[in-house]
Short mmCIF file of C-alpha atoms in Angstrom, two decimals:
data_model
loop_
_atom_site.label_atom_id
_atom_site.label_comp_id
_atom_site.label_asym_id
_atom_site.label_seq_id
_atom_site.Cartn_x
_atom_site.Cartn_y
_atom_site.Cartn_z
CA GLN A 25 -10.09 -4.17 9.29
CA VAL A 26 -6.78 -5.85 9.45
CA GLN A 27 -3.56 -4.18 10.66
CA LEU A 28 -0.11 -5.50 9.76
CA VAL A 29 2.62 -3.99 11.69
CA GLU A 30 6.44 -4.76 11.51
CA SER A 31 8.95 -4.11 14.27
CA GLY A 32 12.58 -5.01 15.20
CA GLY A 33 14.85 -3.24 12.62
CA GLY A 34 17.59 -1.03 13.59
CA LEU A 35 21.48 -0.69 13.27
CA VAL A 36 23.59 -3.76 13.51
CA GLN A 37 27.21 -4.29 12.79
CA PRO A 38 28.45 -6.88 9.89
CA GLY A 39 28.08 -10.30 11.24
CA GLY A 40 25.36 -9.42 13.65
CA SER A 41 21.89 -10.50 14.12
CA LEU A 42 18.27 -9.04 14.15
CA ARG A 43 14.77 -10.46 14.53
CA LEU A 44 11.96 -8.83 12.71
CA SER A 45 8.49 -9.11 13.43
CA CYS A 46 5.53 -8.92 11.60
CA ALA A 47 1.90 -8.94 13.58
CA ALA A 48 -1.50 -8.89 11.98
CA SER A 49 -4.41 -7.69 14.42
CA GLY A 50 -7.87 -7.17 13.69
CA SER A 51 -11.08 -9.25 13.93
CA SER A 52 -12.41 -12.21 12.19
CA PHE A 53 -9.55 -12.97 9.89
CA THR A 54 -7.12 -15.92 8.85
CA LEU A 55 -3.46 -15.07 8.08
CA ALA A 56 -2.43 -17.21 5.21
CA ALA A 57 0.98 -17.06 3.56
CA VAL A 58 3.36 -14.41 4.62
CA GLY A 59 6.41 -13.01 2.90
CA TRP A 60 9.17 -10.48 3.56
CA TYR A 61 10.54 -8.32 1.05
CA ARG A 62 13.20 -5.63 1.17
CA GLN A 63 14.08 -2.45 -0.87
CA ALA A 64 17.35 -0.86 -0.69
CA PRO A 65 17.80 2.69 -1.86
CA GLY A 66 17.77 3.04 -5.55
CA LYS A 67 16.77 -0.52 -6.07
CA GLN A 68 13.52 -2.56 -6.68
CA ARG A 69 11.72 -4.33 -3.92
CA GLU A 70 12.95 -7.97 -3.67
CA PHE A 71 11.84 -11.05 -2.18
CA VAL A 72 13.57 -12.25 0.84
CA ALA A 73 11.56 -15.10 2.29
CA SER A 74 8.07 -16.61 2.65
CA ILE A 75 6.18 -19.02 4.94
CA THR A 76 2.64 -20.67 4.08
CA SER A 77 0.01 -21.41 6.78
CA ALA A 78 1.45 -25.14 6.61
CA TYR A 79 4.85 -23.74 7.56
CA ARG A 80 6.46 -24.44 4.18
CA THR A 81 9.29 -21.72 3.62
CA ASN A 82 11.18 -20.36 0.77
CA TYR A 83 14.25 -18.36 0.83
CA ALA A 84 15.98 -16.09 -1.61
CA ASP A 85 19.48 -17.34 -2.71
CA SER A 86 21.25 -14.32 -1.12
CA VAL A 87 19.86 -15.00 2.27
CA LYS A 88 19.65 -18.76 2.47
CA GLY A 89 21.56 -20.17 5.55
CA ARG A 90 21.68 -16.75 7.16
CA PHE A 91 17.69 -15.87 7.79
CA THR A 92 14.97 -18.02 8.89
CA ILE A 93 11.47 -17.23 8.70
CA SER A 94 8.83 -18.68 11.32
CA ARG A 95 5.42 -18.20 12.39
CA ASP A 96 2.93 -18.63 15.24
CA ASN A 97 -0.53 -18.97 13.84
CA ALA A 98 -2.23 -18.65 17.39
CA LEU A 99 -0.35 -15.31 17.74
CA ASN A 100 -0.70 -14.28 13.91
CA THR A 101 2.83 -13.22 14.02
CA VAL A 102 5.79 -14.06 11.54
CA TRP A 103 9.35 -13.48 12.42
CA LEU A 104 12.44 -13.16 10.47
CA GLN A 105 15.47 -14.16 12.30
CA MET A 106 18.42 -12.59 10.47
CA SER A 107 22.07 -13.57 11.16
CA SER A 108 25.50 -13.06 9.72
CA LEU A 109 24.37 -9.75 8.47
CA LYS A 110 26.00 -7.88 5.65
CA PRO A 111 26.08 -4.51 4.46
CA GLU A 112 24.08 -5.54 1.29
CA ASP A 113 21.36 -6.40 3.60
CA THR A 114 20.54 -2.88 4.55
CA ALA A 115 17.23 -1.97 3.37
CA VAL A 116 13.68 -1.32 4.26
CA TYR A 117 11.93 -4.72 5.15
CA TYR A 118 8.39 -5.09 4.43
CA CYS A 119 5.97 -7.87 5.38
CA ASN A 120 3.31 -8.77 2.78
CA ALA A 121 0.58 -11.26 3.99
CA GLU A 122 -2.50 -12.83 2.32
CA ILE A 123 -5.31 -12.30 4.66
CA ASN A 124 -8.69 -14.29 4.43
CA LEU A 125 -11.25 -11.82 5.35
CA ASP A 126 -14.89 -12.04 4.70
CA SER A 127 -14.26 -15.52 2.68
CA ARG A 128 -11.94 -13.52 0.39
CA MET A 129 -8.19 -13.38 0.13
CA TRP A 130 -6.68 -9.81 0.56
CA PRO A 131 -3.08 -8.79 0.25
CA TYR A 132 -1.74 -6.50 2.93
CA TRP A 133 1.51 -4.76 3.24
CA GLY A 134 3.24 -3.50 6.44
CA GLN A 135 4.70 0.06 6.81
CA GLY A 136 8.20 -1.35 6.71
CA THR A 137 10.97 -1.34 9.07
CA GLN A 138 14.73 -0.08 8.35
CA VAL A 139 17.53 -2.48 8.73
CA THR A 140 20.87 -0.99 8.46
CA VAL A 141 23.96 -3.11 8.62
CA SER A 142 27.22 -0.99 9.11
CA SER A 143 30.29 -0.66 11.26
#
């Protein structure tokens, strides 16, 4: 079994920064592409950023230039560095990973971490 755990959320003032982590644990798996998504109250879950195992990145227009996604394949961990945060960035942030397990690709979701941007 594989577990995906997010951490790093919290309350921050507008203009501040936070770094979210998404760590995969288990045995005999390979972490492939990983994405961050967010869901604000009353809204649909939306794409934020993604990174492939080859370190290719993609960002939503709303976070380009403010957020940076990175990974360490040896640690099976992906980070989302968020800067110049705005109140509209407030949401529950979820990590989604494609995991190669038993020669098949499986989608995993983390439990989510709350990010609140408010003065």
